[in-house]
Coordinates of C-alpha atoms and ligand atoms in Angstrom, one line a residue:
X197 CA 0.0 0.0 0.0
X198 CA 1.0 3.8 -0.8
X199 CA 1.4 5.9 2.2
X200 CA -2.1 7.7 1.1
X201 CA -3.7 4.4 2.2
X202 CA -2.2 3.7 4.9
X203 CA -3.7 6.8 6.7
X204 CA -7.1 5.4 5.9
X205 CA -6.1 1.8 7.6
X206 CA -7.9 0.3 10.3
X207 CA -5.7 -0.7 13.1
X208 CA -7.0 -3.3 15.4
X209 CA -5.5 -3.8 19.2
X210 CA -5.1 -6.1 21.6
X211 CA -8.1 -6.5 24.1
X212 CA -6.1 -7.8 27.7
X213 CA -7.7 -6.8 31.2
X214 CA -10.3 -5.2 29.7
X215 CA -8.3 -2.9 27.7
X216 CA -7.2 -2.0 24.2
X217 CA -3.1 -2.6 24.0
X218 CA -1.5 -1.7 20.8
X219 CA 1.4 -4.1 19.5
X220 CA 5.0 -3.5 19.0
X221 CA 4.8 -4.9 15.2
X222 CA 1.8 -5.7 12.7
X223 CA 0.8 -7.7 9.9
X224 CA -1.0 -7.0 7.2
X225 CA -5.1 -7.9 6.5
X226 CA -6.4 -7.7 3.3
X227 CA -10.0 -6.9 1.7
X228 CA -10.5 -10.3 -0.3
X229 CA -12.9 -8.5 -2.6
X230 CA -11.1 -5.9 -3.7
X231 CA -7.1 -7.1 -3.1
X232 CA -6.1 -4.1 -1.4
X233 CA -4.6 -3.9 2.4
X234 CA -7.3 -1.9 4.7
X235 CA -6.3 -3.1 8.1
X236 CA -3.4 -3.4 10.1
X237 CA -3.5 -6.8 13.0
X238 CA -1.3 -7.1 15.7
X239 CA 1.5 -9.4 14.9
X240 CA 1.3 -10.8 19.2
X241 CA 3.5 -13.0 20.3
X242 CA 4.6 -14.8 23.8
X243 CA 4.7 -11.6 25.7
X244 CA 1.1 -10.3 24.8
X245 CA 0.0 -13.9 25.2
X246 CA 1.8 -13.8 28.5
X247 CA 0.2 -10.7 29.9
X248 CA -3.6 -12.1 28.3
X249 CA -3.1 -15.0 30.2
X250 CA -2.1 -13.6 33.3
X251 CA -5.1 -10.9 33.0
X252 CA -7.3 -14.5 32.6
X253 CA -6.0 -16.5 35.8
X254 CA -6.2 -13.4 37.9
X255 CA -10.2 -12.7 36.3
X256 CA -10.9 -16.3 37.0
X257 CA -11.6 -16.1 40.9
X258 CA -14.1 -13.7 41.0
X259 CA -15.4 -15.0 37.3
X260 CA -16.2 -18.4 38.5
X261 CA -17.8 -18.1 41.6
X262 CA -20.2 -16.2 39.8
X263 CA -23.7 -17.9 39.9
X264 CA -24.9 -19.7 36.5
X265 CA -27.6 -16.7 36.8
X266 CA -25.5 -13.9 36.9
X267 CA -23.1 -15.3 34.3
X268 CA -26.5 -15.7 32.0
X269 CA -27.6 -12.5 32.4
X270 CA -23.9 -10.9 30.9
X271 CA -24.3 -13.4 27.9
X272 CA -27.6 -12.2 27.2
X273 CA -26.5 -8.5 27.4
X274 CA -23.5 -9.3 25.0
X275 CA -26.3 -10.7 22.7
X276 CA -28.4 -7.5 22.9
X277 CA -25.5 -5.7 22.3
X278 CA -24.4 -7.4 19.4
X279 CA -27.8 -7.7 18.0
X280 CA -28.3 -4.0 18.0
X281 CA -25.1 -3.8 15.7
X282 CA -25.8 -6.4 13.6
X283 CA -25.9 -4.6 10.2
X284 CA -22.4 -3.1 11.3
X285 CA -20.8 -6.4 12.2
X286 CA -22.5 -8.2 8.8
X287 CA -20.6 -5.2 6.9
X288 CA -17.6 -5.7 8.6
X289 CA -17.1 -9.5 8.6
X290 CA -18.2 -9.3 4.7
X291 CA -15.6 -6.6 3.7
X292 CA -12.9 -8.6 6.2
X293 CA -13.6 -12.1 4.7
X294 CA -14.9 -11.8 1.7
X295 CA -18.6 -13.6 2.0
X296 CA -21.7 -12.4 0.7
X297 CA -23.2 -9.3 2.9
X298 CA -26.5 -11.6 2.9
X299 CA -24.2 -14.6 4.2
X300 CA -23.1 -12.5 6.6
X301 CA -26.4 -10.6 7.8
X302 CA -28.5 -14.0 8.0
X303 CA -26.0 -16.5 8.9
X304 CA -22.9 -15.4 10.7
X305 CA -24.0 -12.8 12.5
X306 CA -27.0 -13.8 13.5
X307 CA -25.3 -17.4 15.0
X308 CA -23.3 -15.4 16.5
X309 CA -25.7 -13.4 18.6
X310 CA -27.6 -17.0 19.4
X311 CA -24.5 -18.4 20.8
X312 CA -24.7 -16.3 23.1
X313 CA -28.5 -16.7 23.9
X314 CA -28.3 -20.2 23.3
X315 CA -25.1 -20.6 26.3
X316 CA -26.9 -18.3 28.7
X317 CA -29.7 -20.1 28.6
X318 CA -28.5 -24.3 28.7
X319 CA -26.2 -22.9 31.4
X320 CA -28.7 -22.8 33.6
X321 CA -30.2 -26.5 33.2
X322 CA -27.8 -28.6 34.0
X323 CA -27.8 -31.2 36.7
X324 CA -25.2 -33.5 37.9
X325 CA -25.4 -37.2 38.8
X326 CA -26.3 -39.1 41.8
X327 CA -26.1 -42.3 42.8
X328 CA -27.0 -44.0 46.4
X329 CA -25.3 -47.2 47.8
X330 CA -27.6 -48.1 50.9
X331 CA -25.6 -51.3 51.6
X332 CA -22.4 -48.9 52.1
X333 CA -24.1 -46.5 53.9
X334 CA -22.9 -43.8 51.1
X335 CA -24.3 -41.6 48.4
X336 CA -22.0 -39.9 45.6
X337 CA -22.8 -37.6 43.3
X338 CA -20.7 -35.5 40.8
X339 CA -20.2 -31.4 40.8
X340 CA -18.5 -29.8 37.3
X341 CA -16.5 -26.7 38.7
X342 CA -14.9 -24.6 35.3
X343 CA -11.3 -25.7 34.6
X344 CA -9.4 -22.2 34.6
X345 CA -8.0 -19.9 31.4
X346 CA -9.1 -21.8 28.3
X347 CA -6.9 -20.9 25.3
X348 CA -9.5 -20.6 22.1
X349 CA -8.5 -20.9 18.3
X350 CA -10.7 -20.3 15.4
X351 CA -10.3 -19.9 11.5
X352 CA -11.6 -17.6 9.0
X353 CA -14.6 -19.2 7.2
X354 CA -17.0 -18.1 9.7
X355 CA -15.2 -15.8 11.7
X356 CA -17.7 -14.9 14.7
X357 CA -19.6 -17.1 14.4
X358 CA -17.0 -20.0 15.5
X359 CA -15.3 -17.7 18.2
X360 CA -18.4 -17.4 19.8
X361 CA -19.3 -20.8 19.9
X362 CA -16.0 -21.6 21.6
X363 CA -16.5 -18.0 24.3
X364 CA -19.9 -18.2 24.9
X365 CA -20.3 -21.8 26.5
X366 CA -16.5 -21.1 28.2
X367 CA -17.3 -18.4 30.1
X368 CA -20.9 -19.5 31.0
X369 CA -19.4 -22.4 32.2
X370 CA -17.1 -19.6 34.8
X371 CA -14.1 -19.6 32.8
X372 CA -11.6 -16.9 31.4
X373 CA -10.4 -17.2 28.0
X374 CA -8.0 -15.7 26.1
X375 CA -8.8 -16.1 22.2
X376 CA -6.7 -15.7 19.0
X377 CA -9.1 -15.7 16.2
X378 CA -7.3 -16.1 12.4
X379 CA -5.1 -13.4 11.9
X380 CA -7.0 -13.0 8.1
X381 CA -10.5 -12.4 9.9
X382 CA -9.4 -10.3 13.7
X383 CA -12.1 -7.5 12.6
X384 CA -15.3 -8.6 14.0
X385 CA -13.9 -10.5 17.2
X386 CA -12.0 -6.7 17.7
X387 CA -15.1 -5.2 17.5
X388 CA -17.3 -7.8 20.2
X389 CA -14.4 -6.5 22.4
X390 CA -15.7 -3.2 22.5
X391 CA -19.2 -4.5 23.7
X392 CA -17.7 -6.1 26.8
X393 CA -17.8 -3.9 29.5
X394 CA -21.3 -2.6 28.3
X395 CA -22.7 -6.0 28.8
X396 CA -21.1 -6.0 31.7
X397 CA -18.3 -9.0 31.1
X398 CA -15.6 -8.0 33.7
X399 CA -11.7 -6.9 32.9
X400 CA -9.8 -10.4 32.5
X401 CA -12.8 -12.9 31.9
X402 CA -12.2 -12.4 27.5
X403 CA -9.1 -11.5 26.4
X404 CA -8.7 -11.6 22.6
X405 CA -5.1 -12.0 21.2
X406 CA -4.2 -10.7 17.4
X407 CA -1.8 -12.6 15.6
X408 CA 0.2 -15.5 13.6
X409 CA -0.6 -19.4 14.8
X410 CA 2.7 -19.5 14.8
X411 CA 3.7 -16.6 17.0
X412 CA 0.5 -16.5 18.9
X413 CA -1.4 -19.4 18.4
X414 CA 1.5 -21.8 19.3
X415 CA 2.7 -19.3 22.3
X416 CA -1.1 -20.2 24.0
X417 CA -1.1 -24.0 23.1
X418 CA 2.3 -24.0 24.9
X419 CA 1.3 -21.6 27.7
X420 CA 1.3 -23.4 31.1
X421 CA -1.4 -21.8 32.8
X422 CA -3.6 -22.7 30.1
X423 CA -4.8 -26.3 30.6
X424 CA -7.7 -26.9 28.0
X425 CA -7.5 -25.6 24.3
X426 CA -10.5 -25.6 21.9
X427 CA -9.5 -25.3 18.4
X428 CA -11.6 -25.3 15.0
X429 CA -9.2 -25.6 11.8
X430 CA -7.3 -27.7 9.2
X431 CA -6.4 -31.1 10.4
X432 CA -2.7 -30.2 9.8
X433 CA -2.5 -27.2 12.3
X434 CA -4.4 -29.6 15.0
X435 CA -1.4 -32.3 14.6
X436 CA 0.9 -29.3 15.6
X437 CA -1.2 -28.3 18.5
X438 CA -1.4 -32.2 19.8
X439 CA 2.3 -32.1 19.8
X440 CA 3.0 -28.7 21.1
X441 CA 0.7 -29.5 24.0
X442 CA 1.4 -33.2 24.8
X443 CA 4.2 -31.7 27.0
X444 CA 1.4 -30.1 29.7
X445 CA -1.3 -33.1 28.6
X446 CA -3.9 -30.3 28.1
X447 CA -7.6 -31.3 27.2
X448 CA -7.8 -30.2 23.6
X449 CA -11.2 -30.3 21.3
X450 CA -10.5 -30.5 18.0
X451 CA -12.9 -29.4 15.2
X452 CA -11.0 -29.9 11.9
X453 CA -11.8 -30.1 8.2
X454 CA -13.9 -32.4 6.0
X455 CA -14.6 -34.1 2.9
X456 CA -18.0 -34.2 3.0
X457 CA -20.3 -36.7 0.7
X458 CA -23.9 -36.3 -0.4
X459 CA -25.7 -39.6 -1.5
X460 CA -28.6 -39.4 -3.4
X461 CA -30.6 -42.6 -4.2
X462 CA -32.9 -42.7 -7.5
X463 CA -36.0 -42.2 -5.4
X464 CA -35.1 -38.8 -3.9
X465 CA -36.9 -35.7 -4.3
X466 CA -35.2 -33.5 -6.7
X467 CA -36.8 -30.6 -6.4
X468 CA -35.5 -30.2 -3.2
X469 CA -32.2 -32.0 -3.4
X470 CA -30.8 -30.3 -6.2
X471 CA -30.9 -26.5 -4.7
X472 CA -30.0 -27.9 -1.5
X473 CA -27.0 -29.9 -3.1
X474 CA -25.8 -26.5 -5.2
X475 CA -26.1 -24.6 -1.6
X476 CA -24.2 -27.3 0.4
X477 CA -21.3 -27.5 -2.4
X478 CA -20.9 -23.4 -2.6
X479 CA -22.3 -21.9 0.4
X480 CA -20.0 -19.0 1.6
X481 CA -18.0 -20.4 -1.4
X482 CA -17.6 -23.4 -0.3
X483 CA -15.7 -22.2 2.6
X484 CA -17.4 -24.2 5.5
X485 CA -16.2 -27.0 7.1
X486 CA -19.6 -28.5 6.6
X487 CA -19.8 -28.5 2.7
X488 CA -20.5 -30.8 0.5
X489 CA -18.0 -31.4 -2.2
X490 CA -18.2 -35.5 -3.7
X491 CA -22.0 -35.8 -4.7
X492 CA -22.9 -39.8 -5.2
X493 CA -25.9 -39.6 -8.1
X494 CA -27.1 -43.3 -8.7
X495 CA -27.1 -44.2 -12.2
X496 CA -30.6 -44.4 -12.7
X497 CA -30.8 -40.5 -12.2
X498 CA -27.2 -39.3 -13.0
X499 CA -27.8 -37.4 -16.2
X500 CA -31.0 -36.2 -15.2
X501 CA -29.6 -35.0 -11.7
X502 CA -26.5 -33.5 -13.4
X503 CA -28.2 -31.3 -15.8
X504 CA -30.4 -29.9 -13.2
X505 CA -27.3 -29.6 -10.8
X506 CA -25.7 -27.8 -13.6
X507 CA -28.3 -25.4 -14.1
X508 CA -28.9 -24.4 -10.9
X509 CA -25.1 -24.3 -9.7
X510 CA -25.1 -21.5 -13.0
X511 CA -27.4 -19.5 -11.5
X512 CA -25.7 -18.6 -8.6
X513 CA -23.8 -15.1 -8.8
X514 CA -20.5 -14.1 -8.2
X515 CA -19.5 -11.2 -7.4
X516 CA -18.9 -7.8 -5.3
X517 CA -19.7 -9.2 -1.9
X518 CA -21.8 -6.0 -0.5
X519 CA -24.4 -6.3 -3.4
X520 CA -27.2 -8.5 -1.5
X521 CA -27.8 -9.7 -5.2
X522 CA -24.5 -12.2 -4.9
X523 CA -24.6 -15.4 -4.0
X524 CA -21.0 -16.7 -4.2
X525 CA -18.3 -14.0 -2.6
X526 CA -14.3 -13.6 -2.9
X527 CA -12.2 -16.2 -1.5
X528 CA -10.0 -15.8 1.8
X529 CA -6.8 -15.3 -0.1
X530 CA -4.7 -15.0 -2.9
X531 CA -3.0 -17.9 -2.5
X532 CA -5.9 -19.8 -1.3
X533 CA -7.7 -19.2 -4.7
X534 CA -4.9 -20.3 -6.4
X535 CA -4.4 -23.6 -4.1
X536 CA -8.1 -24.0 -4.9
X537 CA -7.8 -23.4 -8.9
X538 CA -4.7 -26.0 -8.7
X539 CA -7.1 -28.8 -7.4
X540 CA -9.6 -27.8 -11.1
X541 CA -6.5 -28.0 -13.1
X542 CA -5.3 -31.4 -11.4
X543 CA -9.1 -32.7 -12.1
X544 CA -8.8 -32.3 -16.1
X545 CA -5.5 -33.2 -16.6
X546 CA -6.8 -36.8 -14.9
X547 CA -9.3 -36.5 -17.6
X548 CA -12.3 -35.7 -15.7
X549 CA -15.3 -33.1 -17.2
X550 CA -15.5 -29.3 -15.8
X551 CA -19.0 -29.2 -16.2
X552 CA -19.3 -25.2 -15.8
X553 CA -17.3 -22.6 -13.4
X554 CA -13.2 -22.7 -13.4
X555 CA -11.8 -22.1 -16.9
X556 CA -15.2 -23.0 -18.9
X557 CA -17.2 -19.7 -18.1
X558 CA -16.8 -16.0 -18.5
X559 CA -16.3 -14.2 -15.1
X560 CA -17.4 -10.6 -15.4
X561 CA -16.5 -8.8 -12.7
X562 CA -17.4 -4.9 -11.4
X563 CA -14.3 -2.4 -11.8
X564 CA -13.7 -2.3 -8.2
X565 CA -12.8 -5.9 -8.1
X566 CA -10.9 -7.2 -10.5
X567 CA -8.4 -7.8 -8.0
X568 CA -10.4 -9.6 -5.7
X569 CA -10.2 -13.2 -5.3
X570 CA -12.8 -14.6 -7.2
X571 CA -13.7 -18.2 -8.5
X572 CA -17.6 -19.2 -10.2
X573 CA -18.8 -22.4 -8.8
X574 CA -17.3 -25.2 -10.4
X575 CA -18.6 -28.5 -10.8
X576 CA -16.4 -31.7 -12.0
X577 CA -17.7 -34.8 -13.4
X578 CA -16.2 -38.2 -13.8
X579 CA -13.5 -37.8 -11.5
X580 CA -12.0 -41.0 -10.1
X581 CA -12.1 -41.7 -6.0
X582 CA -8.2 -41.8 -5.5
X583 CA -7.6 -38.5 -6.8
X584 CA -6.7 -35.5 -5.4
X585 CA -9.6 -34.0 -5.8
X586 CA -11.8 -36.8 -4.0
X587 CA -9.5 -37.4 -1.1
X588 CA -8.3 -33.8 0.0
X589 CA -10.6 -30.9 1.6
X590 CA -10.7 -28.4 -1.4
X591 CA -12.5 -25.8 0.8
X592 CA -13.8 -23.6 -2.0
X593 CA -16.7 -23.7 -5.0
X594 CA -16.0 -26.9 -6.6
X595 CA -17.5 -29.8 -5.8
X596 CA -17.7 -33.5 -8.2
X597 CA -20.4 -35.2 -9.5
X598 CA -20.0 -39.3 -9.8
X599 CA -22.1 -42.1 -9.9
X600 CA -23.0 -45.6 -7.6
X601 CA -24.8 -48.4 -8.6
X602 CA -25.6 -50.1 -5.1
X603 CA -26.6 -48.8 -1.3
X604 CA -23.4 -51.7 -0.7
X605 CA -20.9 -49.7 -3.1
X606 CA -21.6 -46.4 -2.1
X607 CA -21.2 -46.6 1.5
X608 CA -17.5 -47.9 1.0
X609 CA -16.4 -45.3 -1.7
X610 CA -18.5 -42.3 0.9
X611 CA -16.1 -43.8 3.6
X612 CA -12.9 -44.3 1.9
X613 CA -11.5 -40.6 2.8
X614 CA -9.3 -39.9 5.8
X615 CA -12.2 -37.3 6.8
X616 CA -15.2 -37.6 8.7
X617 CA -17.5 -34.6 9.5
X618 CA -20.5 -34.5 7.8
X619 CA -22.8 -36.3 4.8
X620 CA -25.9 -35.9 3.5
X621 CA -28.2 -38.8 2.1
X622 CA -30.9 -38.1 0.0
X623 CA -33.8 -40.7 -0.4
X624 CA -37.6 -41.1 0.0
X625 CA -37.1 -44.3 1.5
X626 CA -37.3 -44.2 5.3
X627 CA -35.8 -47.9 6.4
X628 CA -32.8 -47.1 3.8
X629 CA -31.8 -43.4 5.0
X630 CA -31.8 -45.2 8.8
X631 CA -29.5 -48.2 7.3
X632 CA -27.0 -45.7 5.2
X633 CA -26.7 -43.1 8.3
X634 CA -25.6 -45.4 11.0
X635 CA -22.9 -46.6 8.6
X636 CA -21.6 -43.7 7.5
X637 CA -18.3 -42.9 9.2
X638 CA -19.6 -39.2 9.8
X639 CA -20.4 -37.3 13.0
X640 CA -23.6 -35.6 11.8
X641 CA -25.4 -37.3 9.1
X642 CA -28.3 -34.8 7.3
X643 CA -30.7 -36.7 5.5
X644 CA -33.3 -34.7 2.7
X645 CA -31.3 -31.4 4.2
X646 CA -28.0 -29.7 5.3
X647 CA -27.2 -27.6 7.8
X648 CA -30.0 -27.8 10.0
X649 CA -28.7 -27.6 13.5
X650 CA -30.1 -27.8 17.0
X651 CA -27.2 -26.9 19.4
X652 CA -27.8 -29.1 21.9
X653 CA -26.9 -32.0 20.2
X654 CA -22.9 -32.9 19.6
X655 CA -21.1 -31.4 16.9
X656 CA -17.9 -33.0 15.8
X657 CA -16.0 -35.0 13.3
X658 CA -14.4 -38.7 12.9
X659 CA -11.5 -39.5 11.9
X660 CA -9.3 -36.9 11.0
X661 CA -12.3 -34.7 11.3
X662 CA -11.8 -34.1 14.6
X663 CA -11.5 -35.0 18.2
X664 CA -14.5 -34.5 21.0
X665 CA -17.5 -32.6 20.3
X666 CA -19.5 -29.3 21.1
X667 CA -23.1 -28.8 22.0
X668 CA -25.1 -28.1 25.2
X669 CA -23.7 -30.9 27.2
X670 CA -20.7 -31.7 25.2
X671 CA -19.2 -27.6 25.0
X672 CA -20.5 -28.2 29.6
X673 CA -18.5 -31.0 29.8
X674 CA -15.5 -30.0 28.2
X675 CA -15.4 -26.8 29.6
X676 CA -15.4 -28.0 33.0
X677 CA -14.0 -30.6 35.5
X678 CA -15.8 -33.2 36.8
X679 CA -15.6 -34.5 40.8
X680 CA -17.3 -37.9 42.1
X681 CA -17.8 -37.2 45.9
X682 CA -18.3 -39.8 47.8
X683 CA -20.3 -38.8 51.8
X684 CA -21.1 -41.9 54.1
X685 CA -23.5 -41.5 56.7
Ligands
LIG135 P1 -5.8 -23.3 10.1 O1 -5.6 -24.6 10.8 O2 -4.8 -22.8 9.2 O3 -5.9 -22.1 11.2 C1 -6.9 -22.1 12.2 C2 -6.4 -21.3 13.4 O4 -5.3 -21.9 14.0 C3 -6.0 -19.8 13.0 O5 -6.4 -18.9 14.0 C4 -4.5 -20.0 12.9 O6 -3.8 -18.8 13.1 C5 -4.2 -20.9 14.1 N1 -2.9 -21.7 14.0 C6 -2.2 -22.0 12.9 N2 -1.1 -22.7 13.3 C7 -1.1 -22.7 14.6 C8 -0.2 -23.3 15.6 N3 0.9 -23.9 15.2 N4 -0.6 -23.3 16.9 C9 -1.7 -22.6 17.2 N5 -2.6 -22.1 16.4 C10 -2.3 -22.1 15.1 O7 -7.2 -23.3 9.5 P2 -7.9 -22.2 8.5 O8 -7.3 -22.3 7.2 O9 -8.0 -20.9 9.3 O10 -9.4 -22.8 8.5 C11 -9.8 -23.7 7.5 C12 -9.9 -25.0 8.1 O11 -10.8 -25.1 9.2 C13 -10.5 -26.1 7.2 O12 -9.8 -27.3 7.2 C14 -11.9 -26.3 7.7 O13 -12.5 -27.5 7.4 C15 -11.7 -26.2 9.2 N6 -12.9 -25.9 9.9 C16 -13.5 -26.8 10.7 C17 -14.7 -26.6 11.3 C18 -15.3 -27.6 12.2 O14 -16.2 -27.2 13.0 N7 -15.0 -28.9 12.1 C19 -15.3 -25.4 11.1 C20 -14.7 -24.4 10.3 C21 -13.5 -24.7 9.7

């Protein structure tokens, strides 16, 4: 950037003790719409993590002995509070990452204001077990007390949305945190910050860390006084994490990537399967853990299934992400377009069909961002299961088309990745869509829809999708430590 820009940057700080800290160096954050730099992150490393931490463990007495009631009441005020800026945050999460400004107002935002909500209110029903031994003369029961500073680690698909998820139950549960959200997406987490002492959340309880995983992120997961880190991103950065924490055995949940299949058997309902299929493949551009991206057509309806996948994946829109016309947004990063466009090349020179997007249609885009980092969704046909492009988490708008013969076959080839988050399975037939989700190797199984979530169930992945899960009880039980006491009378 010209010095002229740089005036107009936006330069985000450090949020320890309750207060804004500026940092001794920064990196840079682009606009992925547009290309150009427009905001400055702190580049923290093991000294601001140091002092966030400390801030944390010296929050955390007062924090925890908080009742569930009072604790509630602050989460519900941060909602409020984020609520009431909701348009502001949608802009700012869509200029910072690149999504759709709709994406962003119905989805992100919006989540992110119910995780709150949603944590404030399971908070308060919980109950612990019991269990009497009359021949001993004893009763035991169980009491869950919070664990301490939890160290919290998100990516950039859904920026607030997944820092929330990973605050929210934390600090209901009477923790501190300190939280290091991607260093590409720091905008929106800076700007919850400035809602905290409105609502009410004491100096210390939510510290929020700018900077590198590999500065920052690694200086928490190594931090001592941090004993539980909850992470959500690529499988790779989780092995790192396991071994930089083995050292301190710290309780880790690990929410990783995906390689997610959709079956759908010649009896399902295309009307509905179709536009839910195009919006599972290239939601927020594909960019969520949770999309689909190897579609399993049975023959019987494979040419039928692809035209009208074909024409409905055309319709969606690409383009400047604050139009609420647009339907697919820029990618993260320069270099993550071109990792993504890598896997479309590999694809054809294996000889498979790129039905429509990548290097088959015209991509007209406004003045303003030609520089951004754009990609139409992309579908591939006839690509084989041991490529590339079938075994590793693409995380953008492509997504291929093949086709199964038998329920038998198809359950082997939707297991045979390393992954295991999510699947869908499309088919009218009740007895089957029981049989084909309990033998999918897949935490959450969708059948006839996507992304339709209650959060009190788990969340979580298989396999190298991921270690523990989230939810009501799950995010409770990780997020605190569990006693058996034993009283004899
Ligand atoms: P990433 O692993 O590169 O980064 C995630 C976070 O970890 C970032 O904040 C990053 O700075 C930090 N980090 C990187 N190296 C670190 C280290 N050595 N120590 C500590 N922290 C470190 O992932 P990403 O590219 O930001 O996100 C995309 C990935 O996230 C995809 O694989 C996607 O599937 C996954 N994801 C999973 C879920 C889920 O719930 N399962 C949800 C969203 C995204």
């Amino acid at each position: 950037p010209t010095m002229a820009h740089s005036k107009a940057l936006l330069v985000l700080e450090n949020f320890i003790g309750g207060k804004f800290v500026p940092c001794s160096s920064y990196i840079d954050s682009y606009n992925p719409s547009t290309g150009d730099v427009y905001c400055r992150v702190p580049d923290s490393g093991k000294e601001e993590v140091e002092a966030a931490v400390k801030a944390a463990k010296d929050a955390f007495p007062i924090w925890s002995s908080k009742s569930p009631l009072e604790r509630s009441q602050i989460l519900n005020k941060l909602a409020d509070l984020i609520e009431h800026d909701l348009e502001e945050f949608a802009q700012a999460e869509s200029k910072d990452q690149g999504k759709t400004i709709t994406f962003a107002r119905t989805v992100d935002i919006p989540r992110a204001v119910h995780n709150f909500r949603f944590f404030a209110s399971s908070i308060l029903h919980h109950v612990t077990e019991c269990s009497e031994m009359p021949a001993m003369g004893c009763v035991h029961y169980t009491s869950r007390a919070p664990v301490g500073v939890a160290g919290l680690i998100s990516p950039w698909n859904l920026p607030l949305y997944l820092l929330t998820w990973k605050i929210a139950p934390a600090i209901a549960c009477g923790n501190t945190v300190v939280a290091k959200p991607s260093e590409m997406t720091s905008v929106t987490a800076w700007m919850m910050c400035k809602l905290l002492e409105k609502a009410g959340v004491p100096p210390g309880v939510v510290n929020v860390v700018f900077g590198t995983g590999a500065r920052a992120g690694e200086a928490l997961v190594c931090h001592p006084d941090v004993p539980l880190i909850s992470f959500t991103g690529s499988t790779r950065t989780a092995q790192r994490i396991t071994e930089s924490s083995a050292p301190h055995c710290k309780r880790l949940s690990l929410e990783l990537g995906g390689k997610n299949p959709a079956i759908i058997f010649d009896d399902a309902d295309l009307s509905q399967c179709v536009p839910t299929t195009v919006r599972s493949s290239f939601a927020n551009q594909g960019e969520i853990c949770l999309c689909t991206s190897r579609i399993f057509v049975q023959r019987g309806i494979y040419s039928e299934f692809l035209k009208r996948f074909v024409a409905e994946a055309k319709k969606w829109k690409t383009g400047n992400p604050s139009d609420p016309t647009i339907d697919v947004g820029a990618l993260i990063s320069k270099e993550h377009l071109e990792k993504v466009r890598t896997y479309v090349k590999k694809a054809q020179a294996e000889g498979a069909r790129v039905l429509c997007g990548e290097g088959v249609d015209p991509l007209a885009l406004p003045p303003g961002n030609q520089k951004g980092y754009f990609m139409l969704p992309t579908v591939i046909a006839e690509v084989k299961d041991e490529s590339c492009c079938m075994q590793e988490e693409i995380f953008g708008p492509v997504t291929c088309v093949v086709a199964f013969d038998t329920e038998e076959e198809v359950i082997r080839r939707a297991n045979g990745v390393k992954y295991g988050l999510a699947a869908t399975v499309w088919s009218g037939n009740v007895g089957r869509v029981h049989r084909v989700a309990h033998r999918l190797q897949s935490g959450l199984v969708w059948t006839n829809c996507w992304l339709v979530r209650d959060l009190n169930l788990p969340f979580g992945g298989m396999k190298a999708s991921g270690i523990g899960r989230e939810g009501a009880k799950d995010s409770y039980e990780f997020f605190t430590e569990v006693k058996t006491i034993t009283i004899k009378h």
